């Protein structure tokens, strides 16, 4: 009973990932066939960026402070509080801001994409596109896909910077590390490859958010009820895939590329 | 010219099109009548390739379309305009952008030409100064007219109308009927008009096909249909609550117990 349920849901996930891969390949193929509509992708990027900046900055700032405090709890006992800025810089840029920003954007934008495209499906607007000889993947999916790939790294960098300032607040005002020391330790710890590995992750996360959101929207069945379900599913499934992808990429970076 | 032979379409366990055959000659206006849910919209969707039939053949201007790939179909779709039952207007665009959609998407025209064409198309359906309104601000009948204007803008050779006069006022309905007739007379447009409105059917039709249980049970000139002795057709065109259609389905409705 339990075994068959598990095997069923494994089968469902395998087929689901297959469908995502298919949509992904279509999207990439469409993105590289002319005509190119750069302005549509930019318009999507504009819809994503400014609205998400404040919340991801806020989260980055607080996470920076939290890591500083949690580390202080251990490091002060070892009289090693000088190393706290290192930990903040590395933990934020390599791992925490990429993932947290992606999760925020999945909640804000992925859900919105699923709802928007889903309601276009139920009101026959997607059919109308097809009837006018317009490929819905090229028209709807590609701009959102490119918009997210552009915007997510940008948001992550901003969030990195703000997060380090969050750590600065705690280190300098609370733990009495001098500000020169803070920046010195931060920049000593931080290398380009930390930032780049973090940003490479966000590109993959952006793809996941766009493809999952669009796929949920395009496969909506029924009416408003179906749109609601698609919206929820888009968020839940992006969350799962982002975390799994994060683990996978970290694994590849560490064991195969040694970074 | 549209030639449909032995078309089958099943959704789940429901056989919607059951060996359906229908021919629309070049330049002809074919009216399709039949009860709600009989599969009229499904037929139109098969013709534009939004759904593919399970078997059978559809030829448009002599080309078999059922096995075309999307790219080949798209070339054909540029010639076919479909007026959707609910309008299917793009709700992120205003009326002007909706009507000019095909022009903006496929033709590199300057802004002014597009604006003029949009204004002309809207004028044809009796709308003026609505370009800046959003679809959500329009009434059902206006949406339908904007949707018709959007199709007229692409100057198609074939137009598929899905209930163009349902939900519009009688004056507008008469104007739309007139437009359908003029498009045939002046531009030689081939059309299929799905409707429940028998007045409209008699006015615009060169021939009328009656759908029943997934098939065409009668196909003839308006006069032939009017004078048909077939009990199903009689019940439908006279709009009677009692008759073979309702008996067949074992339905008794329209009564309060
Ligand atoms: N995509 C679909 N999936 C399942 N059933 C469908 C689908 N499209 C249409 N149907 C069914 O086909 C039948 C005919 O629908 P339709 O062509 O819309 O009727 P009408 O003649 O009123 O336009 C209906 O019973 C409808 O439930
Ligand atoms: Mg219908």
XYZ file of C-alpha atoms and ligand atoms in Angstrom:
544
model
C 0.000 0.000 0.000
C 2.589 2.508 1.122
C 5.100 1.128 -1.365
C 2.703 1.542 -4.268
C 1.861 5.079 -3.202
C 5.515 5.971 -3.032
C 6.220 4.418 -6.412
C 3.241 6.296 -7.839
C 4.426 9.643 -6.623
C 7.949 8.901 -7.826
C 6.495 8.118 -11.262
C 4.509 11.351 -11.185
C 7.606 13.369 -10.336
C 9.647 11.700 -13.038
C 6.979 12.457 -15.624
C 6.657 15.991 -14.247
C 10.372 16.654 -14.536
C 10.158 15.235 -18.064
C 7.452 17.754 -18.962
C 9.516 20.576 -17.466
C 12.535 19.487 -19.485
C 10.425 19.509 -22.629
C 9.112 23.008 -21.953
C 12.644 24.105 -21.088
C 14.008 22.823 -24.411
C 11.175 24.500 -26.336
C 11.855 27.731 -24.488
C 15.576 27.685 -25.203
C 14.929 26.798 -28.851
C 12.397 29.639 -29.167
C 14.721 32.070 -27.404
C 17.346 31.478 -30.073
C 15.069 31.699 -33.109
C 14.360 35.119 -34.607
C 12.489 37.404 -34.400
C 13.896 38.458 -31.040
C 11.715 40.617 -28.824
C 14.215 42.080 -26.370
C 11.788 44.695 -25.151
C 9.363 42.005 -23.952
C 12.063 40.387 -21.841
C 13.081 43.770 -20.480
C 9.466 44.556 -19.653
C 9.256 41.313 -17.685
C 12.548 42.092 -15.933
C 11.111 45.459 -14.953
C 8.032 43.805 -13.517
C 10.176 41.412 -11.474
C 12.995 43.620 -10.238
C 11.822 46.723 -8.384
C 8.977 44.966 -6.603
C 11.197 42.174 -5.313
C 14.173 44.343 -4.377
C 12.863 45.704 -1.108
C 11.813 42.390 0.337
C 14.955 40.527 -0.702
C 17.089 43.384 0.656
C 15.181 43.253 3.925
C 15.630 39.510 4.224
C 19.322 39.819 3.300
C 19.862 42.482 5.965
C 18.253 40.453 8.706
C 19.947 37.217 7.712
C 23.292 39.049 7.835
C 22.503 40.164 11.392
C 21.275 36.717 12.386
C 24.406 34.951 11.185
C 26.539 37.500 13.029
C 24.648 36.861 16.255
C 24.589 33.084 15.909
C 28.292 32.989 15.141
C 29.059 35.330 18.023
C 27.455 32.824 20.363
C 30.197 30.299 19.471
C 33.077 32.465 18.426
C 33.133 34.680 21.481
C 33.825 31.623 23.630
C 36.846 30.868 21.458
C 37.844 34.541 21.349
C 37.641 34.208 17.599
C 35.029 36.865 16.908
C 37.384 38.416 14.383
C 36.467 35.611 12.015
C 32.782 36.375 12.091
C 32.944 38.727 9.079
C 34.547 35.911 7.050
C 31.744 33.538 7.897
C 29.087 36.124 7.091
C 30.594 36.960 3.727
C 31.051 33.388 2.614
C 27.785 32.017 3.966
C 25.786 34.847 2.430
C 27.310 34.964 -1.041
C 27.794 31.263 -1.586
C 24.581 29.976 -0.150
C 22.089 32.014 1.756
C 21.246 35.017 -0.408
C 21.029 33.013 -3.655
C 18.608 30.531 -2.115
C 16.569 32.982 -0.065
C 16.248 35.441 -2.940
C 15.156 32.601 -5.219
C 12.543 31.445 -2.715
C 11.205 34.979 -2.324
C 11.011 35.448 -6.080
C 9.388 32.020 -6.496
C 6.690 33.098 -4.037
C 6.186 36.526 -5.527
C 6.808 36.042 -9.229
C 6.469 32.312 -9.888
C 2.992 32.327 -8.373
C 2.085 35.415 -10.369
C 3.277 33.860 -13.613
C 1.219 30.719 -12.998
C -1.879 32.762 -12.163
C -1.506 35.094 -15.128
C -0.876 32.419 -17.749
C -3.423 30.114 -16.128
C -6.185 32.660 -16.404
C -5.171 33.296 -20.009
C -5.643 29.587 -20.635
C -9.098 29.388 -19.071
C -10.337 32.467 -20.939
C -9.070 31.031 -24.253
C -6.478 33.793 -24.693
C -3.746 31.223 -25.197
C -5.910 29.537 -27.823
C -6.406 32.907 -29.464
C -2.625 33.345 -29.623
C -2.304 29.979 -31.329
C -5.142 30.779 -33.709
C -3.268 33.953 -34.689
C -0.227 31.804 -35.539
C 1.667 32.980 -32.452
C 3.625 30.395 -30.488
C 2.613 30.792 -26.816
C 5.999 29.532 -25.649
C 7.775 32.232 -27.603
C 5.251 34.905 -26.693
C 4.629 34.123 -23.025
C 7.353 31.840 -21.696
C 10.536 33.205 -23.297
C 10.211 36.797 -21.965
C 9.498 35.577 -18.439
C 12.345 33.083 -18.649
C 14.854 35.687 -19.812
C 13.475 38.302 -17.444
C 14.071 36.004 -14.478
C 17.530 34.953 -15.643
C 18.494 38.616 -15.857
C 16.849 39.805 -12.673
C 17.582 37.066 -10.157
C 21.398 37.514 -10.221
C 20.948 41.288 -9.941
C 18.665 40.924 -6.938
C 21.076 38.460 -5.388
C 24.072 40.804 -5.706
C 22.105 43.613 -4.113
C 20.974 41.313 -1.367
C 24.590 40.151 -0.822
C 25.690 43.733 -0.298
C 22.849 44.579 2.036
C 23.321 41.328 3.945
C 26.976 42.128 4.607
C 25.898 45.510 5.927
C 23.521 43.672 8.230
C 26.481 41.741 9.572
C 28.425 45.001 9.855
C 25.784 46.476 12.135
C 26.137 43.627 14.617
C 29.912 43.225 14.350
C 30.801 46.876 14.634
C 28.156 48.168 17.035
C 27.608 45.098 19.149
C 30.751 43.001 19.048
C 33.067 45.994 18.850
C 35.076 44.866 15.890
C 36.530 47.986 14.268
C 35.070 48.850 10.903
C 38.491 48.680 9.206
C 38.910 45.186 10.595
C 35.414 44.210 9.451
C 36.042 45.177 5.845
C 39.526 43.765 5.858
C 38.313 40.371 7.074
C 35.323 40.406 4.752
C 37.361 41.064 1.656
C 40.079 38.675 2.673
C 37.546 35.869 2.984
C 35.586 36.726 -0.085
C 36.964 35.637 -3.392
C 35.468 36.117 -6.823
C 34.645 32.445 -7.073
C 32.345 32.632 -4.023
C 30.326 35.363 -5.639
C 30.320 33.671 -9.004
C 29.233 30.272 -7.723
C 26.390 32.032 -5.924
C 25.346 33.821 -9.095
C 25.588 30.699 -11.250
C 23.129 29.090 -8.869
C 20.682 31.940 -9.244
C 20.655 31.538 -13.020
C 19.496 27.957 -12.583
C 16.989 29.022 -9.921
C 15.609 31.655 -12.283
C 15.100 29.007 -14.943
C 13.292 26.787 -12.454
C 10.959 29.566 -11.304
C 10.079 30.574 -14.862
C 9.621 27.093 -16.273
C 7.653 25.762 -13.294
C 5.394 28.846 -13.175
C 4.733 28.831 -16.907
C 4.204 25.075 -16.987
C 1.659 25.237 -14.170
C -0.114 28.079 -15.931
C -0.167 26.455 -19.347
C -1.535 23.172 -17.983
C -4.402 24.691 -15.984
C -7.611 22.712 -16.235
C -11.022 24.107 -15.408
C -11.693 27.621 -14.171
C -10.752 29.838 -11.251
C -10.333 26.751 -9.090
C -7.722 25.356 -11.458
C -5.868 28.671 -11.507
C -5.736 28.685 -7.695
C -4.344 25.162 -7.575
C -1.773 25.970 -10.245
C -0.596 28.989 -8.284
C -0.053 26.986 -5.118
C 1.602 24.146 -7.015
C 3.943 26.565 -8.760
C 5.262 27.829 -5.425
C 5.544 24.446 -3.745
C 7.211 22.756 -6.688
C 9.637 25.618 -7.306
C 10.652 25.491 -3.631
C 11.365 21.778 -3.830
C 13.230 21.998 -7.116
C 15.261 25.011 -6.004
C 16.484 23.210 -2.891
C 17.269 20.030 -4.794
C 19.033 21.977 -7.520
C 20.995 23.904 -4.885
C 22.273 20.699 -3.354
C 23.133 19.302 -6.762
C 25.009 22.398 -7.922
C 26.896 22.694 -4.645
C 27.870 19.067 -5.019
C 29.112 19.592 -8.563
C 31.024 22.721 -7.614
C 32.674 21.091 -4.648
C 33.522 17.630 -5.930
C 33.944 18.148 -9.632
C 35.175 21.698 -9.989
C 36.750 22.129 -6.567
C 35.258 25.551 -6.007
C -12.943 25.752 -49.444
C -13.165 23.524 -46.375
C -13.791 19.808 -46.751
C -14.315 17.712 -43.657
C -14.598 13.947 -44.010
C -15.432 11.317 -41.392
C -14.136 13.344 -38.476
C -13.981 11.720 -35.031
C -13.118 13.427 -31.780
C -13.411 11.823 -28.362
C -12.869 13.576 -25.027
C -12.423 10.943 -22.332
C -15.381 8.668 -22.880
C -17.457 11.284 -24.653
C -17.680 10.945 -28.419
C -18.167 14.567 -29.479
C -17.648 14.338 -33.230
C -18.857 11.019 -34.551
C -18.082 10.524 -38.226
C -18.850 14.107 -39.109
C -18.644 15.287 -42.710
C -19.190 18.819 -43.952
C -18.210 20.796 -47.026
C -18.000 24.568 -47.223
C -17.497 25.816 -50.754
C -15.248 28.747 -51.582
C -17.008 32.023 -50.891
C -19.906 30.342 -49.169
C -21.362 31.192 -45.766
C -22.211 27.994 -43.964
C -24.326 28.299 -40.843
C -23.984 25.524 -38.306
C -26.856 25.052 -35.876
C -27.334 22.576 -33.077
C -27.910 22.447 -29.344
C -25.377 23.635 -26.812
C -22.747 21.014 -26.145
C -23.229 19.216 -29.448
C -19.682 19.987 -30.562
C -19.915 23.082 -32.753
C -17.043 24.850 -31.028
C -15.024 21.646 -31.054
C -15.420 21.502 -34.825
C -14.134 25.072 -35.243
C -11.216 24.311 -32.928
C -10.379 21.305 -35.081
C -10.337 23.465 -38.176
C -7.826 25.965 -36.743
C -5.788 23.133 -35.241
C -6.296 24.015 -31.577
C -7.292 20.397 -31.095
C -6.392 17.597 -33.449
C -9.043 15.062 -34.487
C -8.709 11.398 -33.526
C -9.286 10.408 -37.115
C -10.753 11.740 -40.315
C -9.678 14.381 -42.752
C -9.882 18.173 -42.935
C -8.872 19.822 -46.189
C -8.536 23.591 -46.382
C -8.121 24.895 -49.933
C -7.201 21.380 -50.966
C -4.489 20.956 -48.315
C -4.864 18.136 -45.815
C -4.285 19.827 -42.450
C -4.720 17.056 -39.894
C -1.073 16.002 -40.144
C 0.546 19.414 -40.572
C 3.137 20.391 -37.991
C 2.697 23.628 -36.038
C 4.945 25.632 -38.342
C 3.070 24.599 -41.483
C -0.253 25.115 -39.741
C 0.769 28.614 -38.720
C 1.175 29.625 -42.352
C -2.409 28.503 -42.931
C -3.671 30.179 -39.762
C -2.695 33.562 -41.178
C -5.579 33.099 -43.615
C -8.122 31.947 -41.058
C -9.775 34.265 -38.571
C -11.571 32.800 -35.590
C -14.032 34.844 -33.554
C -14.118 33.083 -30.196
C -17.365 32.497 -28.346
C -16.263 34.526 -25.316
C -14.179 37.014 -27.292
C -10.838 35.762 -25.940
C -9.470 39.306 -25.854
C -5.993 39.715 -24.385
C -6.771 41.302 -21.047
C -3.312 42.789 -20.557
C -3.786 44.948 -23.662
C -6.211 47.718 -24.404
C -8.780 47.475 -27.184
C -6.563 49.192 -29.747
C -3.656 46.821 -29.086
C -6.017 43.862 -29.214
C -7.461 44.833 -32.571
C -4.041 45.676 -34.001
C -2.472 42.538 -32.550
C -1.799 40.726 -35.810
C -0.614 43.929 -37.501
C 1.844 44.650 -34.699
C 2.984 41.070 -34.462
C 3.560 40.185 -38.095
C 3.697 43.313 -40.197
C 6.171 46.109 -39.902
C 3.720 48.937 -40.337
C 4.203 52.363 -38.866
C 2.147 53.390 -35.871
C -0.145 55.674 -37.803
C -1.148 53.046 -40.378
C -1.904 50.584 -37.605
C -4.012 53.177 -35.798
C -5.986 53.867 -38.951
C -6.556 50.194 -39.677
C -7.645 49.627 -36.099
C -10.051 52.549 -36.274
C -11.510 51.250 -39.546
C -11.940 47.731 -38.206
C -13.667 49.049 -35.079
C -15.900 51.250 -37.186
C -16.986 48.186 -39.170
C -18.356 46.630 -35.990
C -19.925 49.886 -34.853
C -17.441 50.944 -32.195
C -15.783 54.320 -31.898
C -13.241 55.838 -29.490
C -12.822 52.679 -27.482
C -9.139 52.080 -28.329
C -7.918 53.059 -24.876
C -10.409 51.005 -22.909
C -9.365 47.724 -21.323
C -11.293 44.524 -22.123
C -12.495 44.299 -18.523
C -14.363 47.580 -19.018
C -16.399 46.271 -21.958
C -19.777 44.575 -21.971
C -20.092 41.048 -23.319
C -21.474 42.210 -26.635
C -18.749 44.815 -27.036
C -16.081 42.195 -26.353
C -17.524 40.078 -29.105
C -17.448 42.980 -31.530
C -13.869 43.894 -30.627
C -12.952 40.268 -31.163
C -14.575 40.422 -34.602
C -12.693 43.641 -35.370
C -9.440 41.956 -34.353
C -10.113 39.228 -36.906
C -11.146 41.690 -39.631
C -7.829 43.509 -39.188
C -5.935 40.471 -40.442
C -8.046 40.351 -43.625
C -8.554 36.582 -43.580
C -9.980 34.548 -46.462
C -11.797 32.260 -44.084
C -13.661 33.432 -40.988
C -15.037 31.131 -38.322
C -17.656 32.847 -36.194
C -18.551 31.195 -32.887
C -21.976 32.556 -31.929
C -21.298 36.120 -33.128
C -24.731 37.446 -32.259
C -25.304 35.699 -28.937
C -25.553 38.258 -26.158
C -25.634 41.359 -28.340
C -28.615 43.660 -28.690
C -30.953 43.164 -31.700
C -29.701 46.243 -33.538
C -26.073 45.214 -33.235
C -27.030 41.659 -34.168
C -28.606 42.923 -37.373
C -25.483 44.950 -38.117
C -23.247 41.942 -37.544
C -25.448 39.841 -39.827
C -25.108 42.528 -42.425
C -21.349 42.569 -42.016
C -21.147 38.811 -42.506
C -23.172 39.148 -45.710
C -21.050 42.004 -47.014
C -17.790 40.224 -46.255
C -19.047 37.397 -48.407
C -20.339 39.610 -51.223
C -17.530 42.120 -51.412
C -14.468 40.251 -50.157
C -15.534 36.702 -51.093
C -14.800 35.487 -47.588
C -15.578 31.847 -46.880
C -17.232 31.503 -43.486
C -18.654 29.122 -40.975
C -21.124 30.764 -38.612
C -22.098 28.858 -35.491
C -25.333 30.214 -34.079
C -28.527 29.461 -32.177
C -30.205 32.495 -33.593
C -32.481 31.178 -36.360
C -33.248 34.677 -37.650
C -29.587 35.331 -38.132
C -29.126 31.882 -39.664
C -31.790 32.452 -42.323
C -30.365 35.880 -43.121
C -26.698 35.133 -43.550
C -26.655 31.514 -44.696
C -26.019 30.187 -48.158
C -26.582 26.836 -46.559
C -27.363 25.562 -43.094
C -26.015 22.396 -41.486
C -27.728 20.919 -38.450
C -25.539 19.047 -35.915
C -27.032 16.298 -33.827
C -25.181 13.617 -31.880
C -21.844 14.417 -33.419
C -23.038 14.290 -37.003
C -24.564 16.535 -39.629
C -28.136 15.323 -39.945
C -29.188 17.855 -42.547
C -27.419 20.264 -44.852
C -29.308 22.495 -47.239
C -30.399 25.970 -48.195
C -32.314 27.981 -45.600
C -35.557 27.143 -47.395
C -34.816 23.451 -47.436
C -34.096 23.518 -43.720
C -37.205 25.571 -43.007
C -39.371 23.099 -44.875
C -37.603 19.973 -43.667
C -39.939 17.352 -42.222
C -37.208 15.875 -40.020
C -38.693 15.968 -36.492
C -35.380 16.889 -34.822
C -34.952 19.861 -37.133
C -38.562 20.869 -36.662
C -38.176 20.886 -32.907
C -34.932 22.851 -33.048
C -35.884 25.582 -35.486
C -39.240 26.153 -33.856
C -37.700 26.023 -30.397
C -40.100 23.559 -28.823
C -39.513 22.128 -25.371
C -41.149 18.836 -26.309
C -40.070 16.663 -29.183
C -37.710 13.938 -30.321
C -34.549 15.680 -29.079
C -35.677 15.903 -25.486
C -37.434 12.519 -25.566
C -34.355 10.902 -26.973
C -32.282 12.131 -24.094
C -35.019 11.047 -21.701
C -35.276 14.574 -20.488
C -38.284 16.345 -19.193
C -37.431 19.859 -18.218
C -38.874 23.321 -18.189
C -41.568 22.290 -15.723
C -42.024 23.060 -12.064
C -43.266 20.092 -10.091
N -11.079 20.244 -24.035
C -12.161 19.490 -23.739
N -12.046 18.477 -22.862
C -13.103 17.708 -22.559
N -14.339 17.865 -23.089
C -14.525 18.854 -23.956
C -13.448 19.724 -24.336
N -13.922 20.611 -25.235
C -15.227 20.316 -25.403
N -15.596 19.255 -24.647
C -16.916 18.647 -24.604
O -17.381 18.558 -25.922
C -18.757 18.825 -25.987
C -19.038 19.846 -27.065
O -18.576 21.099 -26.659
P -18.734 22.396 -27.560
O -18.177 22.129 -28.904
O -18.129 23.501 -26.795
O -20.294 22.610 -27.653
P -21.092 23.710 -28.460
O -21.745 22.974 -29.562
O -22.067 24.282 -27.511
O -20.107 24.714 -28.933
C -19.196 19.280 -24.612
O -19.909 18.236 -24.021
C -17.909 19.511 -23.876
O -18.051 19.090 -22.554
Mg -19.788 26.610 -28.385
